[in-house]
Coordinates of C-alpha atoms in Angstrom, one line a residue:
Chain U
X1 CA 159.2 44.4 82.5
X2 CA 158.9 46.0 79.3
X3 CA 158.2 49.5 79.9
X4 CA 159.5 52.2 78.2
X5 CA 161.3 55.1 80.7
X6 CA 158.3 57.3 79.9
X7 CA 155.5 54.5 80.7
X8 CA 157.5 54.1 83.8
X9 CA 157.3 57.5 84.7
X10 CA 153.6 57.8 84.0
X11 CA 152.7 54.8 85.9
X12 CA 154.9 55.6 89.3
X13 CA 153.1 59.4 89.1
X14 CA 149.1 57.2 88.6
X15 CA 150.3 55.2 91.4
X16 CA 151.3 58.3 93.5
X17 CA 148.2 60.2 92.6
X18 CA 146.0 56.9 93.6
X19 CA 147.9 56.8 97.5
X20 CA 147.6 60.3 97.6
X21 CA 143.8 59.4 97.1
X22 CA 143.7 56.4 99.9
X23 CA 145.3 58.5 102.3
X24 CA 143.2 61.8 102.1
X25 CA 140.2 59.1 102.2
X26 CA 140.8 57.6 105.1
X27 CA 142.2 60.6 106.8
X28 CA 138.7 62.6 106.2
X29 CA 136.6 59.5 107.0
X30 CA 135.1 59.4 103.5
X31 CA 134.3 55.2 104.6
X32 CA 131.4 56.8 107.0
X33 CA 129.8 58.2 103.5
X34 CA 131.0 56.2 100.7
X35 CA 132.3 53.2 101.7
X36 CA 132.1 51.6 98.6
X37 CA 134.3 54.2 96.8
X38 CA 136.9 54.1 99.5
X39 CA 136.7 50.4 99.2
X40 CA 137.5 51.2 94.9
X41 CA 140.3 53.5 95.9
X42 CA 141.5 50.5 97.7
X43 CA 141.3 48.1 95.2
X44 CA 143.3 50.7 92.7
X45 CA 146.3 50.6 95.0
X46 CA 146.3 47.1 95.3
X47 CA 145.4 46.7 91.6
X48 CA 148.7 48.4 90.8
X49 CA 150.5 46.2 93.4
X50 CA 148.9 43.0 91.1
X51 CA 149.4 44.1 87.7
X52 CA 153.5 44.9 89.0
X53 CA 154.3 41.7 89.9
X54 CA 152.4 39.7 87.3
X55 CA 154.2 42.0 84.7
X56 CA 157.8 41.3 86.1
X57 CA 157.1 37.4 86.4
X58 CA 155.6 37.0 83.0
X59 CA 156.1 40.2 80.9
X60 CA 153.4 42.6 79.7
X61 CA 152.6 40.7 76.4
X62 CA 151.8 37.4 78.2
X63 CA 148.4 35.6 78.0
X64 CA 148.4 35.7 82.6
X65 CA 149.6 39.4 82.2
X66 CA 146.2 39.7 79.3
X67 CA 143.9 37.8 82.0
X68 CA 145.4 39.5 85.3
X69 CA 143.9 42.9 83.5
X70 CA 141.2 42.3 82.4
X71 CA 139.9 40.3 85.4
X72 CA 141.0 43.8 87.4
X73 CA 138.9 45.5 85.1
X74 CA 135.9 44.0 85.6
X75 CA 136.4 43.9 89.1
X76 CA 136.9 47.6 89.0
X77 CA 134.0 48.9 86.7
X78 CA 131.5 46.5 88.8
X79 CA 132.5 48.5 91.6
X80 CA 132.1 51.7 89.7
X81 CA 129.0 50.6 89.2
X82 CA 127.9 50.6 92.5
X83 CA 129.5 53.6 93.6
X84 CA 127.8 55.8 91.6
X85 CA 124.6 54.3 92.9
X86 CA 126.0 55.1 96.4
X87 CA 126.4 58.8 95.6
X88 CA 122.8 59.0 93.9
X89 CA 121.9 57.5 97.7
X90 CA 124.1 59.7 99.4
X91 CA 122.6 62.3 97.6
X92 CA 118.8 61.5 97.5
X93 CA 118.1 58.8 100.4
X94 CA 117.5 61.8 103.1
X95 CA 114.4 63.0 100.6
X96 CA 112.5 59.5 101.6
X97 CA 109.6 59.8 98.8
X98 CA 112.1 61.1 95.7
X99 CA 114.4 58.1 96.3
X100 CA 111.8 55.3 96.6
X101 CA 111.0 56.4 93.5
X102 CA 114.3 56.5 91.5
X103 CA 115.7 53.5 93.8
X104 CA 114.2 51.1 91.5
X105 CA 115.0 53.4 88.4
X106 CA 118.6 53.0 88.9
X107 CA 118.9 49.2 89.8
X108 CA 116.4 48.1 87.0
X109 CA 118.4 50.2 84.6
X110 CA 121.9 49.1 86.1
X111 CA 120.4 45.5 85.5
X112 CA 119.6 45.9 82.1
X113 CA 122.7 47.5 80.8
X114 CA 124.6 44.6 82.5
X115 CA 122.3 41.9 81.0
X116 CA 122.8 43.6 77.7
X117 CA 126.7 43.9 77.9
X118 CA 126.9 40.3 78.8
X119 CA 124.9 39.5 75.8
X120 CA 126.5 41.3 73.6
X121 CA 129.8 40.3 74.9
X122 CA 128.6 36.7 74.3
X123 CA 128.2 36.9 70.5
X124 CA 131.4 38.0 70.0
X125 CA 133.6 34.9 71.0
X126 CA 136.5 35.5 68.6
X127 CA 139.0 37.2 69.7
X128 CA 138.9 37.4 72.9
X129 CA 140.0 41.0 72.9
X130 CA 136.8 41.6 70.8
X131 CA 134.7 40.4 73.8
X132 CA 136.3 41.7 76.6
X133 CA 136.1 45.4 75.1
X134 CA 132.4 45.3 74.4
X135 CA 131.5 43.9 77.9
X136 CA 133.3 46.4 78.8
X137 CA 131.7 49.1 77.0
X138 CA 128.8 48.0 78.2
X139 CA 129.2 47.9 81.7
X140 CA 130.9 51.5 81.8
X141 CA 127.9 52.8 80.1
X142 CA 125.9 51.0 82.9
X143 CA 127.9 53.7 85.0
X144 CA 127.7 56.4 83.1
X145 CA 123.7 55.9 82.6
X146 CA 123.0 55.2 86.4
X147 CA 125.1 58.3 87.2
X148 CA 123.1 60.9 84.3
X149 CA 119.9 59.0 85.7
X150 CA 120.6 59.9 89.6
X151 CA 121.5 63.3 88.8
X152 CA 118.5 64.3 86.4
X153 CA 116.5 63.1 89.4
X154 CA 118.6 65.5 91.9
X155 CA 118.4 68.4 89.0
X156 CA 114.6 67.7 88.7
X157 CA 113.5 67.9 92.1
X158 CA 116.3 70.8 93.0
X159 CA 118.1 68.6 95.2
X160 CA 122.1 69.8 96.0
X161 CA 124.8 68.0 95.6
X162 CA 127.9 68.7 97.7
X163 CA 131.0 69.4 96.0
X164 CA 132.8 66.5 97.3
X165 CA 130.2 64.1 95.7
X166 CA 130.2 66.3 92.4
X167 CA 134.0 66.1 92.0
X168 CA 134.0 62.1 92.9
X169 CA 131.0 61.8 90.4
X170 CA 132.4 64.1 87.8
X171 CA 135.8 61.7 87.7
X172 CA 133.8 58.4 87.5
X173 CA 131.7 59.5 85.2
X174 CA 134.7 61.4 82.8
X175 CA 136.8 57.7 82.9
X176 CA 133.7 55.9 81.9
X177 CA 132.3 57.9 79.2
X178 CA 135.9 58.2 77.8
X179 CA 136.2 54.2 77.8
X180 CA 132.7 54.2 75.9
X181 CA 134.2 56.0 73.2
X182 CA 137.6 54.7 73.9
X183 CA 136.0 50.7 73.4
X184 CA 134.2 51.9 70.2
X185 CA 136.7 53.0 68.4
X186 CA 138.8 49.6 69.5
X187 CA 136.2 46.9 69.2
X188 CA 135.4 49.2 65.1
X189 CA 139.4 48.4 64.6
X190 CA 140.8 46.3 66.3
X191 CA 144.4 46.6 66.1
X192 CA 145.5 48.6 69.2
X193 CA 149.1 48.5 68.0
X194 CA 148.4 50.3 65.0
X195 CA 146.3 53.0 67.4
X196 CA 148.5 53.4 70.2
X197 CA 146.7 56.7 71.1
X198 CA 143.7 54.8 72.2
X199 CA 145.7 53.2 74.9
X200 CA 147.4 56.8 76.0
X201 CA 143.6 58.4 76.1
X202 CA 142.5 55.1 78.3
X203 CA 145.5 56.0 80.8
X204 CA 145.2 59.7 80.9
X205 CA 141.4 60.2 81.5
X206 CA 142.5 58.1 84.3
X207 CA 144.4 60.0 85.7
X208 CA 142.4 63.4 85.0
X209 CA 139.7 61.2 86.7
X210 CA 142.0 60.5 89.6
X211 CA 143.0 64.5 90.0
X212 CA 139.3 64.9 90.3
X213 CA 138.8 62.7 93.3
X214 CA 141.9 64.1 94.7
X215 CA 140.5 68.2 94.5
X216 CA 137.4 66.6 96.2
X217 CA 139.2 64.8 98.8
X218 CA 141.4 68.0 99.4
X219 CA 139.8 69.7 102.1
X220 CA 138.0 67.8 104.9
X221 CA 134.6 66.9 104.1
X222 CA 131.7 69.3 104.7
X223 CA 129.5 68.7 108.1
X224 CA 126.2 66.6 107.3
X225 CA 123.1 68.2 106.6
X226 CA 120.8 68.1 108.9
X227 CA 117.9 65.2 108.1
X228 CA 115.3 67.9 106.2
X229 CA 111.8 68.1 108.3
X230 CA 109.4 66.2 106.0
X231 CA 105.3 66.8 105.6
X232 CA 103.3 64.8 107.8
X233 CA 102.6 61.4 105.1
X234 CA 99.0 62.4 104.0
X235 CA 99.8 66.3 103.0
X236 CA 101.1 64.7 99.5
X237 CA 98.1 62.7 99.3
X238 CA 95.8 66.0 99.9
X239 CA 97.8 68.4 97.6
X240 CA 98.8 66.4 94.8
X241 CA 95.4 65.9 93.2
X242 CA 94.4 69.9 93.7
X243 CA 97.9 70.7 91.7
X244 CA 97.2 68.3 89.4
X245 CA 94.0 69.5 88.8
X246 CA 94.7 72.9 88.1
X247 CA 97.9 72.8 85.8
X248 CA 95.5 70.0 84.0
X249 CA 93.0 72.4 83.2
X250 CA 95.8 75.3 82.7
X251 CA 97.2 73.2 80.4
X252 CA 94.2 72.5 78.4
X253 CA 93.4 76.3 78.4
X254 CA 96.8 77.5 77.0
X255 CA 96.2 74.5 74.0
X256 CA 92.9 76.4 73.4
X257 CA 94.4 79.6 73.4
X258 CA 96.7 78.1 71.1
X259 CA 94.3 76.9 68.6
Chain B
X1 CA 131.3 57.8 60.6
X2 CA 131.7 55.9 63.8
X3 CA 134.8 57.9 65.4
X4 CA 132.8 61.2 64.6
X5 CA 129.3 59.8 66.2
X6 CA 131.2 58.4 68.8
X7 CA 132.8 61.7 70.0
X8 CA 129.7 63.5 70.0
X9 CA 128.1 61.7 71.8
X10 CA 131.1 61.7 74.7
X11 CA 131.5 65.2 74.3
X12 CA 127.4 65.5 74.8
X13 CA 128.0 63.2 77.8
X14 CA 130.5 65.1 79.4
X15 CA 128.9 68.2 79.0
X16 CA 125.4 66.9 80.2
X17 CA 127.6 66.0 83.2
X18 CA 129.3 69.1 83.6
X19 CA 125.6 71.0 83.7
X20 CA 124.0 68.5 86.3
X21 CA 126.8 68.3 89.0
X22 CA 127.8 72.1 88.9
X23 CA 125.2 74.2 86.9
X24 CA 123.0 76.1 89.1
X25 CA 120.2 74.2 90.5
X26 CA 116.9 75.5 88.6
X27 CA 115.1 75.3 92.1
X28 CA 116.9 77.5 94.5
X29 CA 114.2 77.4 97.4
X30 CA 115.6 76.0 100.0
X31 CA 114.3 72.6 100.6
X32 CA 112.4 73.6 104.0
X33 CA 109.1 74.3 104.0
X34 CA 108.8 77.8 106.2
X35 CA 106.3 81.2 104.9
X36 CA 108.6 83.2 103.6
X37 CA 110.3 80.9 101.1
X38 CA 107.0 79.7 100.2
X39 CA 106.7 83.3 99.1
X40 CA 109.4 83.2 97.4
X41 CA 108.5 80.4 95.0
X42 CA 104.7 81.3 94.7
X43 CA 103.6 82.9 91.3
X44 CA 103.4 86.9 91.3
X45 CA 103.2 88.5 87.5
X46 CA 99.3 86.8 87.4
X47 CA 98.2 89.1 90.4
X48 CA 99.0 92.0 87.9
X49 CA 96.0 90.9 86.0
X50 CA 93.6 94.2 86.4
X51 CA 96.4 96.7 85.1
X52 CA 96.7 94.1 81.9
X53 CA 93.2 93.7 81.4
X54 CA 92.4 97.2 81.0
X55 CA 95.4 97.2 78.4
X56 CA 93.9 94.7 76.5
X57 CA 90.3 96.0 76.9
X58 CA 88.2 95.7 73.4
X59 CA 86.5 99.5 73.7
X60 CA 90.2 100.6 73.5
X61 CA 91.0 98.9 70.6
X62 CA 87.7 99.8 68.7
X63 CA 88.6 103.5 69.5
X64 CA 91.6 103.4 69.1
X65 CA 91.1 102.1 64.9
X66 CA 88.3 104.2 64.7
X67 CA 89.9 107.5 66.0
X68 CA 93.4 107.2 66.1
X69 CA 95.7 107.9 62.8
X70 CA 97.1 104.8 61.0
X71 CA 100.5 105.5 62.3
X72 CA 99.7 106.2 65.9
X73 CA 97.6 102.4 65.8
X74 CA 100.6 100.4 64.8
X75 CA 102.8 102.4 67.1
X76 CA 100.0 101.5 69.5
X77 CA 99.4 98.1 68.8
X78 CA 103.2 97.5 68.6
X79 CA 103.7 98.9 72.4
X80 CA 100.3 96.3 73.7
X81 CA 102.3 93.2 71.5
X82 CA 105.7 94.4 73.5
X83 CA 103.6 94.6 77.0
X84 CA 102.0 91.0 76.1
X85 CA 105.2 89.3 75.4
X86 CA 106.4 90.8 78.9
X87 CA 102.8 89.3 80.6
X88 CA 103.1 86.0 78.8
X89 CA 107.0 85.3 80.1
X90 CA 105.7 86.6 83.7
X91 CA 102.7 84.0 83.3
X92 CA 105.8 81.1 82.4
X93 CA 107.8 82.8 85.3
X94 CA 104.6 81.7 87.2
X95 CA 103.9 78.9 86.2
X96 CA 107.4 77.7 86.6
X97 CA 107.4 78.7 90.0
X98 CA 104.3 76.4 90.6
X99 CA 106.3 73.7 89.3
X100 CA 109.0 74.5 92.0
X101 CA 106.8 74.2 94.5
X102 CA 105.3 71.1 93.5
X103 CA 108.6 69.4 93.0
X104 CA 109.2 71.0 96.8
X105 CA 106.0 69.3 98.2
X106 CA 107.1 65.7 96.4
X107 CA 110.5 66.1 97.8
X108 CA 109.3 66.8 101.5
X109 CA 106.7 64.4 101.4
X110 CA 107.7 60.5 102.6
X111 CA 106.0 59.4 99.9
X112 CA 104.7 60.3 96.2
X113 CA 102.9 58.7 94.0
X114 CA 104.9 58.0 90.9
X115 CA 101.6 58.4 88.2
X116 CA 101.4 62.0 90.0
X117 CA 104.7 62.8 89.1
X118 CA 104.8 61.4 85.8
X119 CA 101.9 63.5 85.2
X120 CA 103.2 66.4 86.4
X121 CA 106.2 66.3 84.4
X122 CA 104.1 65.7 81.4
X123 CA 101.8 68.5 82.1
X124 CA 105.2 70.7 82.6
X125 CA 106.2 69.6 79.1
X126 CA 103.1 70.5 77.2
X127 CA 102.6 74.2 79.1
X128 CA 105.9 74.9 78.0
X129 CA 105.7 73.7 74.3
X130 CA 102.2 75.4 74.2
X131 CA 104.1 78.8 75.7
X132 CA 106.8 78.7 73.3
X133 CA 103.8 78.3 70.6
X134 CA 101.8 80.9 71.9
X135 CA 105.0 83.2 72.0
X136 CA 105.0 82.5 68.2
X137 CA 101.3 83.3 67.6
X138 CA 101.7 86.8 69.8
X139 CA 105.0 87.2 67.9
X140 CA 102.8 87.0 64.4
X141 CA 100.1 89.4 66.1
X142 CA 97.6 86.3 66.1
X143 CA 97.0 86.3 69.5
X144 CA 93.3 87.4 71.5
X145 CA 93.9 88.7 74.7
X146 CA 90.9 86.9 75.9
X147 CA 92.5 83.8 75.8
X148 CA 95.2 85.5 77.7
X149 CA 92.8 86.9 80.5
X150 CA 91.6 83.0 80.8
X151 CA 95.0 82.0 81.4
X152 CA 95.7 84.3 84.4
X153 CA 92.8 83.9 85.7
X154 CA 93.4 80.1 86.2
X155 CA 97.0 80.5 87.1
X156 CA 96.1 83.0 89.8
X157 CA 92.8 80.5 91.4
X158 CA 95.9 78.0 91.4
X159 CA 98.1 80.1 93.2
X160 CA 95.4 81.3 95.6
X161 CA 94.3 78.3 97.1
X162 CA 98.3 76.7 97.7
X163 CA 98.8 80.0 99.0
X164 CA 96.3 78.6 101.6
X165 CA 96.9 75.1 101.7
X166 CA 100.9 76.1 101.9
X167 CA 100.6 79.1 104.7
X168 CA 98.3 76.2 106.7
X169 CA 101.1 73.6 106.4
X170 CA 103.9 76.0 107.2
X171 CA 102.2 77.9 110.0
X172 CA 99.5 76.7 111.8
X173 CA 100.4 72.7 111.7
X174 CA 104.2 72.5 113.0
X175 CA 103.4 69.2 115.4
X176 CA 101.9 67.3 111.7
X177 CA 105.4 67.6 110.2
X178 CA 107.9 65.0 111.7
X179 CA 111.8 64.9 111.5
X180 CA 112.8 61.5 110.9
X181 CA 113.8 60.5 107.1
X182 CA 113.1 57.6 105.4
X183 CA 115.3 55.6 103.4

């Protein structure tokens, strides 16, 4: 391979970190909550394994070693994707009427930022580099847009968040916004040899992203809530239109007083 | 240009995400509906309305430029502005609280109506653009205090009657509420 001592370093300590994720995972039973995130941390580890021997056969510079990565990459911010839709379910699905109406929020929103990254992805044919990086900025700001969504919803209605789910969101969330920014500054010049430091930020928020899931896998997961006691299904219905009503007319009063 | 835009906006991100995982929730009730958090959460400065209205009463104020010397009226009129702005950010306190509760009752209900909600958050967005307007006005000593008796008034007939409907729900109907969620 053609890694430097340093790079070798670096990647043995994200590969580490990543285990170190699995294990504490599996070992607090976080596949009973998220299974789609322990399914990601999976995919990491194995990732890793892939991008190792496809590196040693054909060297890091090498047009398998260019498609290897970038396939993994897609694979992996795809599953972001919907892991940050299972935490925003996680988090609101036991508040039945709050999630049926975000539920359709977050997919139609995940849908169009995908839509739109393809398309934009497809008028850039040449190079290929060109296109990969602004599918891919597209797709992590699918992420990062479903997760801000989810949690004004959760902020909005008062909702909490455990800190596990914070910490896991918080690190998906950090690595994608930073790839945002990290893709626009590549795809605006795109010479990544003469900006090395865009590659270094790409690898470190991944790792600060990976010490964040690691804090939140630390201790073992809190108990589960207890499903909250909801209002009978007409009580909504009967004081909805009274509150409405009211902060109508309240609002109409404080414009007069106003004018 | 587009590096500087660029991190802005990231460092807006991550900071927007910073506030909504681990800034403190703006609706601390506890999301259970039982008497004495709905207590909590139900609107108090507007009950204060009869020790207000007899500050802002109009004999007072006629007396007070007829009698009083020019110095003691602004002194005067300076401690009523100072009382008001106190009143007015109880009234938001109020209405805010309202708001909790609403967004309590959508939360425990099975179902909402997404028009409802949109309009509520709508409504939420003019009261408080027509507060901070109205802060502006009393700051400028532009304000009636009639307008602000209206205003209490209607926030405490709001509070009033959820204080019913709410104590009804809570108290007297325990076998109408059900424990299964939805999802």
């Amino acid at each position: 391979m053609d890694f430097s001592l340093f790079e070798s370093v670096r990647w043995a300590i994200t590969v580490l970190i990543e285990v170190m994720v699995l294990v504490l995972a599996l070992r607090h039973r976080l596949f009973e909550r998220l299974p789609f995130f322990t399914v990601y941390v999976c995919i990491l580890v194995v990732n890793e394994g892939i991008l190792w021997v496809t590196y040693s056969l054909t060297g890091i510079s090498s047009h398998a070693s260019f498609y290897v990565y970038w396939t993994m990459q897609a694979i992996q911010v795809s599953i972001r994707g919907i892991v940050v839709y299972e935490i925003c379910r996680e988090i609101l699905s036991p508040y039945a009427g709050v999630w049926k109406l975000c539920r359709p929020l977050l997919i139609g929103l995940g849908l169009i930022l995908a839509g739109s990254a393809v398309a934009t992805a497809r008028r850039r044919i040449h190079p290929i580099s060109a296109t990969t990086l602004m599918a891919e900025r597209g797709l992590e700001l699918m992420v990062v847009a479903i997760l801000v969504l989810g949690l004004v919803f959760c902020r909005y209605y008062g909702v909490r968040i455990d800190r596990y789910l914070a910490w896991v969101a918080l690190g998906l969330g950090f690595y994608s916004a930073v790839q945002v920014a990290n893709d626009t500054f590549l795809s605006e010049w795109l010479t990544r040899a003469r900006f090395p430091i865009w590659e270094d930020l790409r690898n470190a928020s991944f790792n600060i992203a990976t010490i964040f899931w690691l804090v939140a896998l630390w201790k073992p997961l809190p108990a589960r809530q207890p499903a909250p006691v909801l209002l009978a299904p007409g009580e909504y219905g009967r004081l909805a239109p009274q509150m409405t009503l009211r902060l109508r007319e309240l609002n109409t009063r404080l414009l007069e007083i106003w004018k | 240009m587009t590096l500087f835009v660029a991190t802005l906006v990231l460092l807006a991100i991550l900071l927007a995400l910073l506030w909504l995982l681990f800034g403190s929730p703006t609706n601390e009730a506890v999301l259970s509906l039982d008497a004495r958090q709905i207590e909590k959460v139900l609107p108090v400065n507007c009950r204060h309305f009869p020790q207000i209205s007899q500050l802002l009463s109009q004999d007072d104020n006629q007396f007070m430029r007829k009698r009083a010397p020019h110095d003691m009226e602004s002194r005067w009129r300076a401690e009523r502005r100072r009382i008001l702005k106190q009143y007015l950010s109880g009234l938001r306190q109020d209405f805010t609280s309202l708001e909790r509760l609403a967004h309590l009752i959508a939360v425990l209900s099975p179902e909402i109506a997404k028009r409802q909600e949109w309009e509520w958050l709508w409504l939420a967005a003019q009261f408080h653009f027509s507060y901070r307007m109205l802060a502006l006005k009393l700051a400028l000593g532009s304000l009636s205090p009639e307008g602000l008796a209206g205003l209490t008034q209607m926030i405490a007939g709001l509070t009033s009657e959820l204080e019913t409907r709410m104590a009804l729900i809570a108290e007297h109907s325990p076998s109408r509420m059900r424990t299964d969620v939805g999802g």
